[in-house]
PDB file of C-alpha atoms in Angstrom:
ATOM      1  CA  MET A   1     116.618 101.226  91.446  1.00 44.00           C
ATOM      2  CA  ALA A   2     113.093 101.631  90.091  1.00 48.00           C
ATOM      3  CA  GLN A   3     110.488  99.417  91.713  1.00 67.00           C
ATOM      4  CA  GLY A   4     107.450  97.902  90.077  1.00 82.00           C
ATOM      5  CA  PRO A   5     104.437 100.011  89.129  1.00 91.00           C
ATOM      6  CA  LEU A   6     101.897 101.048  91.715  1.00 94.00           C
ATOM      7  CA  ASP A   7      99.236  98.458  92.448  1.00 95.00           C
ATOM      8  CA  ILE A   8      96.151 100.693  92.279  1.00 95.00           C
ATOM      9  CA  PRO A   9      93.626  97.953  93.237  1.00 95.00           C
ATOM     10  CA  ARG A  10      95.716  97.390  96.366  1.00 94.00           C
ATOM     11  CA  VAL A  11      95.590 101.127  97.110  1.00 95.00           C
ATOM     12  CA  ARG A  12      91.803 101.051  96.827  1.00 93.00           C
ATOM     13  CA  GLN A  13      91.539  98.150  99.271  1.00 91.00           C
ATOM     14  CA  GLY A  14      90.887  99.587 102.698  1.00 86.00           C
ATOM     15  CA  LEU A  15      90.857 103.182 101.438  1.00 95.00           C
ATOM     16  CA  ALA A  16      88.827 105.071 104.037  1.00 94.00           C
ATOM     17  CA  SER A  17      87.952 108.431 102.482  1.00 96.00           C
ATOM     18  CA  ARG A  18      84.707 110.251 101.878  1.00 95.00           C
ATOM     19  CA  ARG A  19      85.489 111.993  98.584  1.00 95.00           C
ATOM     20  CA  LEU A  20      89.105 111.776  97.490  1.00 97.00           C
ATOM     21  CA  GLY A  21      90.094 108.716  95.535  1.00 96.00           C
ATOM     22  CA  ARG A  22      86.650 107.382  94.740  1.00 94.00           C
ATOM     23  CA  LYS A  23      87.873 107.517  91.136  1.00 96.00           C
ATOM     24  CA  ILE A  24      91.579 107.112  90.366  1.00 97.00           C
ATOM     25  CA  HIS A  25      93.000 107.776  86.889  1.00 97.00           C
ATOM     26  CA  TYR A  26      96.347 105.982  86.572  1.00 97.00           C
ATOM     27  CA  PHE A  27      98.993 106.485  83.856  1.00 95.00           C
ATOM     28  CA  PRO A  28     102.445 104.922  83.409  1.00 93.00           C
ATOM     29  CA  LEU A  29     103.603 108.186  81.764  1.00 92.00           C
ATOM     30  CA  ILE A  30     101.873 111.515  81.319  1.00 92.00           C
ATOM     31  CA  ASP A  31     102.827 115.081  80.517  1.00 89.00           C
ATOM     32  CA  SER A  32     101.744 116.420  83.910  1.00 89.00           C
ATOM     33  CA  THR A  33      99.224 115.135  86.434  1.00 93.00           C
ATOM     34  CA  ASN A  34      98.051 118.722  86.995  1.00 94.00           C
ATOM     35  CA  SER A  35      97.494 119.266  83.270  1.00 93.00           C
ATOM     36  CA  CYS A  36      95.586 115.992  82.999  1.00 95.00           C
ATOM     37  CA  ALA A  37      93.475 116.759  86.076  1.00 96.00           C
ATOM     38  CA  ARG A  38      92.626 120.182  84.656  1.00 96.00           C
ATOM     39  CA  ARG A  39      91.471 118.614  81.391  1.00 96.00           C
ATOM     40  CA  LEU A  40      89.325 116.162  83.353  1.00 97.00           C
ATOM     41  CA  ALA A  41      87.899 118.964  85.519  1.00 97.00           C
ATOM     42  CA  GLU A  42      86.986 121.010  82.453  1.00 96.00           C
ATOM     43  CA  ASP A  43      85.178 117.921  81.146  1.00 97.00           C
ATOM     44  CA  GLY A  44      83.191 117.632  84.377  1.00 96.00           C
ATOM     45  CA  ALA A  45      85.294 115.353  86.610  1.00 97.00           C
ATOM     46  CA  ALA A  46      83.837 115.003  90.090  1.00 97.00           C
ATOM     47  CA  ASP A  47      85.108 116.462  93.338  1.00 98.00           C
ATOM     48  CA  GLY A  48      87.783 114.099  94.624  1.00 98.00           C
ATOM     49  CA  ASP A  49      88.914 112.511  91.346  1.00 98.00           C
ATOM     50  CA  VAL A  50      92.637 111.687  91.556  1.00 98.00           C
ATOM     51  CA  VAL A  51      95.231 111.454  88.767  1.00 97.00           C
ATOM     52  CA  ILE A  52      98.376 109.393  89.415  1.00 96.00           C
ATOM     53  CA  ALA A  53     101.376 108.838  87.141  1.00 94.00           C
ATOM     54  CA  GLU A  54     104.483 106.708  87.434  1.00 94.00           C
ATOM     55  CA  SER A  55     106.404 109.430  85.592  1.00 90.00           C
ATOM     56  CA  GLN A  56     105.823 112.871  84.060  1.00 82.00           C
ATOM     57  CA  SER A  57     107.455 114.247  80.933  1.00 82.00           C
ATOM     58  CA  HIS A  58     106.656 117.841  81.907  1.00 61.00           C
ATOM     59  CA  GLY A  59     106.137 117.795  85.671  1.00 59.00           C
ATOM     60  CA  ARG A  60     105.650 121.261  87.128  1.00 57.00           C
ATOM     61  CA  GLY A  61     106.475 122.903  90.443  1.00 52.00           C
ATOM     62  CA  ARG A  62     105.845 126.369  91.833  1.00 48.00           C
ATOM     63  CA  LEU A  63     107.066 129.534  90.089  1.00 44.00           C
ATOM     64  CA  GLY A  64     107.418 127.795  86.736  1.00 49.00           C
ATOM     65  CA  ARG A  65     110.008 125.294  87.909  1.00 56.00           C
ATOM     66  CA  ALA A  66     110.236 121.759  86.527  1.00 56.00           C
ATOM     67  CA  TRP A  67     109.513 118.799  88.815  1.00 56.00           C
ATOM     68  CA  ILE A  68     111.934 115.964  88.077  1.00 64.00           C
ATOM     69  CA  SER A  69     109.855 112.780  87.792  1.00 65.00           C
ATOM     70  CA  PRO A  70     111.868 109.542  87.496  1.00 79.00           C
ATOM     71  CA  PRO A  71     109.616 106.500  86.967  1.00 78.00           C
ATOM     72  CA  SER A  72     108.379 104.123  89.677  1.00 84.00           C
ATOM     73  CA  LEU A  73     110.331 105.695  92.540  1.00 92.00           C
ATOM     74  CA  ASN A  74     108.249 108.532  93.902  1.00 93.00           C
ATOM     75  CA  LEU A  75     104.669 109.754  93.957  1.00 95.00           C
ATOM     76  CA  TYR A  76     103.096 112.194  91.497  1.00 94.00           C
ATOM     77  CA  LEU A  77      99.399 112.898  91.909  1.00 96.00           C
ATOM     78  CA  SER A  78      96.799 115.582  91.372  1.00 97.00           C
ATOM     79  CA  ALA A  79      93.293 115.854  92.777  1.00 98.00           C
ATOM     80  CA  VAL A  80      90.255 117.680  91.418  1.00 98.00           C
ATOM     81  CA  LEU A  81      88.623 119.661  94.220  1.00 97.00           C
ATOM     82  CA  ARG A  82      85.288 121.459  93.998  1.00 96.00           C
ATOM     83  CA  PRO A  83      85.105 123.027  97.465  1.00 94.00           C
ATOM     84  CA  ALA A  84      82.128 124.833  98.920  1.00 89.00           C
ATOM     85  CA  LEU A  85      84.330 127.862  99.582  1.00 89.00           C
ATOM     86  CA  PRO A  86      84.552 131.421  98.231  1.00 89.00           C
ATOM     87  CA  ALA A  87      87.242 132.286  95.681  1.00 88.00           C
ATOM     88  CA  SER A  88      89.144 134.225  98.351  1.00 86.00           C
ATOM     89  CA  ALA A  89      89.749 130.946 100.195  1.00 88.00           C
ATOM     90  CA  ALA A  90      91.565 129.262  97.294  1.00 88.00           C
ATOM     91  CA  PRO A  91      95.062 129.873  98.795  1.00 88.00           C
ATOM     92  CA  GLN A  92      93.976 128.052 101.948  1.00 92.00           C
ATOM     93  CA  LEU A  93      93.743 124.797  99.984  1.00 93.00           C
ATOM     94  CA  THR A  94      97.486 124.897  99.323  1.00 92.00           C
ATOM     95  CA  LEU A  95      98.209 125.308 103.028  1.00 94.00           C
ATOM     96  CA  MET A  96      95.687 122.595 103.889  1.00 96.00           C
ATOM     97  CA  ALA A  97      97.464 120.204 101.519  1.00 96.00           C
ATOM     98  CA  ALA A  98     100.836 120.977 103.089  1.00 96.00           C
ATOM     99  CA  VAL A  99      99.431 120.080 106.530  1.00 97.00           C
ATOM    100  CA  ALA A 100      97.951 116.806 105.268  1.00 97.00           C
ATOM    101  CA  LEU A 101     101.172 115.949 103.462  1.00 97.00           C
ATOM    102  CA  ALA A 102     103.290 116.637 106.555  1.00 97.00           C
ATOM    103  CA  ASP A 103     100.927 114.493 108.643  1.00 97.00           C
ATOM    104  CA  THR A 104     101.419 111.598 106.225  1.00 98.00           C
ATOM    105  CA  VAL A 105     105.202 111.971 106.041  1.00 97.00           C
ATOM    106  CA  ALA A 106     105.392 111.997 109.859  1.00 97.00           C
ATOM    107  CA  LEU A 107     103.785 108.553 109.991  1.00 97.00           C
ATOM    108  CA  PHE A 108     106.475 106.998 107.818  1.00 97.00           C
ATOM    109  CA  CYS A 109     109.637 108.151 109.597  1.00 94.00           C
ATOM    110  CA  ASP A 110     110.913 109.093 113.046  1.00 93.00           C
ATOM    111  CA  THR A 111     111.979 112.579 111.938  1.00 94.00           C
ATOM    112  CA  GLU A 112     109.392 115.345 112.310  1.00 96.00           C
ATOM    113  CA  PRO A 113     108.706 117.168 109.038  1.00 97.00           C
ATOM    114  CA  SER A 114     108.514 120.941 108.801  1.00 96.00           C
ATOM    115  CA  ILE A 115     106.794 123.246 106.312  1.00 95.00           C
ATOM    116  CA  LYS A 116     108.391 126.021 104.295  1.00 91.00           C
ATOM    117  CA  TRP A 117     105.857 128.654 103.266  1.00 88.00           C
ATOM    118  CA  PRO A 118     103.590 128.030 101.591  1.00 83.00           C
ATOM    119  CA  ASN A 119     103.738 124.415 100.566  1.00 84.00           C
ATOM    120  CA  ASP A 120     107.115 122.662 100.713  1.00 91.00           C
ATOM    121  CA  VAL A 121     107.511 119.820 103.203  1.00 96.00           C
ATOM    122  CA  LEU A 122     111.032 119.355 104.580  1.00 96.00           C
ATOM    123  CA  LEU A 123     112.867 116.595 106.417  1.00 97.00           C
ATOM    124  CA  GLU A 124     116.160 117.451 108.108  1.00 95.00           C
ATOM    125  CA  GLY A 125     116.018 120.838 106.391  1.00 93.00           C
ATOM    126  CA  LYS A 126     115.756 119.391 102.887  1.00 95.00           C
ATOM    127  CA  LYS A 127     112.750 119.322 100.576  1.00 93.00           C
ATOM    128  CA  ILE A 128     110.923 116.025 100.339  1.00 95.00           C
ATOM    129  CA  ALA A 129     107.609 117.154  98.839  1.00 94.00           C
ATOM    130  CA  GLY A 130     105.762 120.074  97.330  1.00 91.00           C
ATOM    131  CA  VAL A 131     102.277 121.223  96.400  1.00 92.00           C
ATOM    132  CA  LEU A 132     101.120 123.069  93.279  1.00 90.00           C
ATOM    133  CA  ALA A 133      97.540 124.351  93.413  1.00 91.00           C
ATOM    134  CA  GLU A 134      95.898 125.873  90.325  1.00 91.00           C
ATOM    135  CA  SER A 135      92.445 127.426  90.594  1.00 91.00           C
ATOM    136  CA  SER A 136      89.620 128.178  88.219  1.00 92.00           C
ATOM    137  CA  CYS A 137      87.226 130.738  89.676  1.00 87.00           C
ATOM    138  CA  ALA A 138      84.086 132.471  88.405  1.00 81.00           C
ATOM    139  CA  ALA A 139      83.207 135.758  90.097  1.00 76.00           C
ATOM    140  CA  GLU A 140      83.346 134.951  93.824  1.00 80.00           C
ATOM    141  CA  ARG A 141      82.997 131.186  93.410  1.00 86.00           C
ATOM    142  CA  ILE A 142      85.614 128.462  93.015  1.00 91.00           C
ATOM    143  CA  GLU A 143      84.763 126.282  90.018  1.00 94.00           C
ATOM    144  CA  PHE A 144      87.563 123.841  90.781  1.00 96.00           C
ATOM    145  CA  VAL A 145      91.070 123.611  92.186  1.00 96.00           C
ATOM    146  CA  ILE A 146      93.713 121.244  90.847  1.00 96.00           C
ATOM    147  CA  LEU A 147      95.867 120.153  93.768  1.00 96.00           C
ATOM    148  CA  GLY A 148      99.152 118.680  92.578  1.00 95.00           C
ATOM    149  CA  ILE A 149     101.535 116.867  94.926  1.00 95.00           C
ATOM    150  CA  GLY A 150     104.975 115.417  94.339  1.00 94.00           C
ATOM    151  CA  VAL A 151     106.717 113.346  97.024  1.00 96.00           C
ATOM    152  CA  ASN A 152     110.237 111.923  96.934  1.00 95.00           C
ATOM    153  CA  LEU A 153     109.730 108.442  98.336  1.00 96.00           C
ATOM    154  CA  ASN A 154     112.413 106.006  97.150  1.00 95.00           C
ATOM    155  CA  TYR A 155     114.649 108.509  95.360  1.00 92.00           C
ATOM    156  CA  PRO A 156     118.357 107.733  95.999  1.00 92.00           C
ATOM    157  CA  ALA A 157     120.687 110.716  96.260  1.00 89.00           C
ATOM    158  CA  GLU A 158     122.912 109.426  93.454  1.00 91.00           C
ATOM    159  CA  LEU A 159     120.015 109.659  90.971  1.00 89.00           C
ATOM    160  CA  MET A 160     119.083 113.227  91.909  1.00 86.00           C
ATOM    161  CA  PRO A 161     120.376 115.970  89.608  1.00 85.00           C
ATOM    162  CA  GLU A 162     123.409 117.643  91.151  1.00 87.00           C
ATOM    163  CA  ALA A 163     121.575 120.983  91.096  1.00 84.00           C
ATOM    164  CA  ILE A 164     119.101 119.786  93.752  1.00 84.00           C
ATOM    165  CA  ARG A 165     121.131 117.171  95.636  1.00 87.00           C
ATOM    166  CA  ASP A 166     122.164 119.529  98.447  1.00 91.00           C
ATOM    167  CA  ARG A 167     118.620 120.737  99.122  1.00 90.00           C
ATOM    168  CA  ALA A 168     116.416 117.714  98.376  1.00 92.00           C
ATOM    169  CA  THR A 169     115.957 114.387 100.107  1.00 95.00           C
ATOM    170  CA  SER A 170     113.611 111.392 100.116  1.00 95.00           C
ATOM    171  CA  LEU A 171     111.860 109.238 102.672  1.00 97.00           C
ATOM    172  CA  MET A 172     114.183 106.352 101.815  1.00 96.00           C
ATOM    173  CA  ILE A 173     117.260 108.480 102.523  1.00 96.00           C
ATOM    174  CA  VAL A 174     115.932 109.655 105.896  1.00 97.00           C
ATOM    175  CA  ARG A 175     114.533 106.253 106.947  1.00 95.00           C
ATOM    176  CA  GLY A 176     117.442 104.248 105.649  1.00 95.00           C
ATOM    177  CA  GLN A 177     115.056 101.876 103.873  1.00 95.00           C
ATOM    178  CA  PRO A 178     112.468 102.019 101.071  1.00 96.00           C
ATOM    179  CA  VAL A 179     108.852 102.916 101.765  1.00 96.00           C
ATOM    180  CA  GLU A 180     105.906 100.961 100.407  1.00 96.00           C
ATOM    181  CA  ARG A 181     104.405 103.366  97.904  1.00 95.00           C
ATOM    182  CA  GLU A 182     100.886 101.902  98.010  1.00 96.00           C
ATOM    183  CA  ALA A 183     100.700 102.337 101.786  1.00 96.00           C
ATOM    184  CA  PHE A 184     101.956 105.918 101.569  1.00 97.00           C
ATOM    185  CA  LEU A 185      99.546 106.799  98.755  1.00 97.00           C
ATOM    186  CA  ARG A 186      96.546 105.318 100.563  1.00 97.00           C
ATOM    187  CA  ARG A 187      97.369 107.234 103.738  1.00 97.00           C
ATOM    188  CA  LEU A 188      97.996 110.485 101.847  1.00 98.00           C
ATOM    189  CA  ILE A 189      94.608 110.306 100.127  1.00 98.00           C
ATOM    190  CA  GLN A 190      92.954 109.735 103.515  1.00 98.00           C
ATOM    191  CA  ASP A 191      94.811 112.616 105.198  1.00 98.00           C
ATOM    192  CA  LEU A 192      93.993 114.973 102.323  1.00 98.00           C
ATOM    193  CA  ASP A 193      90.356 113.904 102.474  1.00 98.00           C
ATOM    194  CA  ARG A 194      90.240 114.503 106.241  1.00 97.00           C
ATOM    195  CA  CYS A 195      91.905 117.929 106.122  1.00 97.00           C
ATOM    196  CA  TYR A 196      89.804 118.991 103.128  1.00 97.00           C
ATOM    197  CA  GLY A 197      86.637 118.168 105.051  1.00 96.00           C
ATOM    198  CA  GLU A 198      87.878 120.017 108.136  1.00 96.00           C
ATOM    199  CA  LEU A 199      88.620 123.124 106.088  1.00 95.00           C
ATOM    200  CA  GLU A 200      85.135 123.168 104.584  1.00 93.00           C
ATOM    201  CA  GLU A 201      83.270 122.296 107.785  1.00 93.00           C
ATOM    202  CA  LYS A 202      85.282 124.067 110.503  1.00 93.00           C
ATOM    203  CA  GLY A 203      87.055 126.865 108.660  1.00 92.00           C
ATOM    204  CA  PHE A 204      90.711 127.697 108.236  1.00 93.00           C
ATOM    205  CA  GLY A 205      91.516 128.284 111.925  1.00 91.00           C
ATOM    206  CA  ALA A 206      92.292 124.704 112.941  1.00 85.00           C
ATOM    207  CA  ILE A 207      94.299 124.063 109.758  1.00 93.00           C
ATOM    208  CA  ALA A 208      96.243 127.296 110.251  1.00 93.00           C
ATOM    209  CA  GLN A 209      97.256 126.303 113.782  1.00 92.00           C
ATOM    210  CA  ARG A 210      98.641 122.976 112.584  1.00 94.00           C
ATOM    211  CA  TRP A 211     100.438 124.648 109.681  1.00 94.00           C
ATOM    212  CA  ASP A 212     101.953 127.232 112.029  1.00 92.00           C
ATOM    213  CA  ALA A 213     103.202 124.512 114.400  1.00 93.00           C
ATOM    214  CA  ARG A 214     105.318 123.072 111.572  1.00 95.00           C
ATOM    215  CA  PHE A 215     106.486 126.382 110.046  1.00 94.00           C
ATOM    216  CA  ASN A 216     110.277 126.091 109.899  1.00 89.00           C
ATOM    217  CA  LEU A 217     111.140 129.796 109.659  1.00 92.00           C
ATOM    218  CA  LYS A 218     108.832 131.314 112.266  1.00 93.00           C
ATOM    219  CA  GLY A 219     110.599 134.124 114.127  1.00 93.00           C
ATOM    220  CA  LYS A 220     113.613 133.931 111.814  1.00 94.00           C
ATOM    221  CA  LYS A 221     115.053 136.421 109.373  1.00 95.00           C
ATOM    222  CA  ILE A 222     114.025 135.595 105.810  1.00 95.00           C
ATOM    223  CA  ARG A 223     114.356 136.845 102.255  1.00 93.00           C
ATOM    224  CA  VAL A 224     111.253 136.794 100.039  1.00 92.00           C
ATOM    225  CA  ALA A 225     111.882 137.095  96.300  1.00 90.00           C
ATOM    226  CA  MET A 226     108.701 138.467  94.737  1.00 87.00           C
ATOM    227  CA  GLU A 227     107.936 139.399  91.157  1.00 83.00           C
ATOM    228  CA  ASP A 228     108.754 143.088  91.573  1.00 86.00           C
ATOM    229  CA  GLU A 229     110.836 143.288  94.771  1.00 89.00           C
ATOM    230  CA  THR A 230     112.836 141.379  97.364  1.00 92.00           C
ATOM    231  CA  LEU A 231     111.698 141.707 100.964  1.00 93.00           C
ATOM    232  CA  VAL A 232     113.987 141.015 103.917  1.00 94.00           C
ATOM    233  CA  GLY A 233     112.432 140.754 107.361  1.00 95.00           C
ATOM    234  CA  THR A 234     111.293 138.478 110.174  1.00 95.00           C
ATOM    235  CA  ALA A 235     108.747 135.749 109.493  1.00 95.00           C
ATOM    236  CA  VAL A 236     105.759 136.020 111.824  1.00 94.00           C
ATOM    237  CA  GLY A 237     103.432 133.336 110.455  1.00 92.00           C
ATOM    238  CA  ILE A 238     100.303 133.265 108.315  1.00 92.00           C
ATOM    239  CA  ASP A 239      97.186 135.398 108.567  1.00 89.00           C
ATOM    240  CA  PRO A 240      93.552 134.187 108.309  1.00 83.00           C
ATOM    241  CA  GLU A 241      93.713 134.334 104.501  1.00 83.00           C
ATOM    242  CA  GLY A 242      96.904 132.293 104.285  1.00 86.00           C
ATOM    243  CA  ALA A 243      99.257 135.156 103.440  1.00 89.00           C
ATOM    244  CA  LEU A 244     102.741 135.123 104.964  1.00 93.00           C
ATOM    245  CA  VAL A 245     103.176 137.933 107.487  1.00 95.00           C
ATOM    246  CA  VAL A 246     106.646 139.495 107.564  1.00 95.00           C
ATOM    247  CA  LEU A 247     107.995 142.316 109.740  1.00 94.00           C
ATOM    248  CA  ASP A 248     110.251 144.414 107.532  1.00 89.00           C
ATOM    249  CA  SER A 249     113.400 146.208 108.697  1.00 86.00           C
ATOM    250  CA  GLY A 250     111.332 149.203 109.787  1.00 87.00           C
ATOM    251  CA  GLY A 251     108.996 147.084 111.918  1.00 88.00           C
ATOM    252  CA  ALA A 252     106.067 147.363 109.499  1.00 93.00           C
ATOM    253  CA  SER A 253     103.914 144.313 108.930  1.00 95.00           C
ATOM    254  CA  ARG A 254     103.845 143.097 105.318  1.00 94.00           C
ATOM    255  CA  ARG A 255     101.571 140.465 103.781  1.00 93.00           C
ATOM    256  CA  VAL A 256     103.034 138.210 101.099  1.00 91.00           C
ATOM    257  CA  PHE A 257     100.794 136.165  98.809  1.00 87.00           C
ATOM    258  CA  ALA A 258     103.384 134.832  96.359  1.00 83.00           C
ATOM    259  CA  GLY A 259     107.145 134.560  96.417  1.00 86.00           C
ATOM    260  CA  ASP A 260     110.162 132.367  97.059  1.00 85.00           C
ATOM    261  CA  VAL A 261     111.207 132.300 100.726  1.00 90.00           C
ATOM    262  CA  THR A 262     114.760 131.543 101.875  1.00 88.00           C
ATOM    263  CA  PRO A 263     116.631 132.143 105.150  1.00 89.00           C
ATOM    264  CA  ALA A 264     118.449 135.494 105.210  1.00 87.00           C
ATOM    265  CA  GLU A 265     122.071 135.669 106.286  1.00 68.00           C
TER     266      GLU A 265
END
């Protein structure tokens, strides 16, 4: 089912972005695009450098989970960002990426994507993509952020591990036909570049409104599994810092910065 490798020169042709993708590092196989991008950032890689792999031997998702990375079917990329933002704004980059990713997905199918806090993009209630952001900060300044993105593009259900088959999907499954990976990649780089610029220049407000409009659990009862407790309550939305706001059973407002969110029965 695997297609041919990505044609990176074709991706570069017509790429309309200010910063992202000016330099693209491409690998047939790598341990992890995020790990590679971090090594490049520590060696001085510029703002906007992008790492792309056909497959990953140790792809990573949120909360220490593995990201299954079959070759030449999907999209695995990481970008080096050096934003002119304070360290406190680092979580906003994850939410910004989710908005850009949902915008791109929406262009390639007739089904509207939704976002699960903070960074999963869903189609028909199933996960199609995710974001893993890793920051390096000094005092109150962001040195760099590695923004990792995985998107299931042409991933057939029969090749997915059984453990994820009931909760994951791909663009090909939803569309009923394969997607051209070069076209999707080019558009994703442009949407990330646009949203990244908006965040820096206009602040988090406009991004937050677009994120909130796609939030799939707003007003619904949820369960948040955190490191030291499990919170059950009603999802309100996100606050100006990007934290998830939840009303607990007593009506108190709680802010969640990290955790796994699922619908509550």
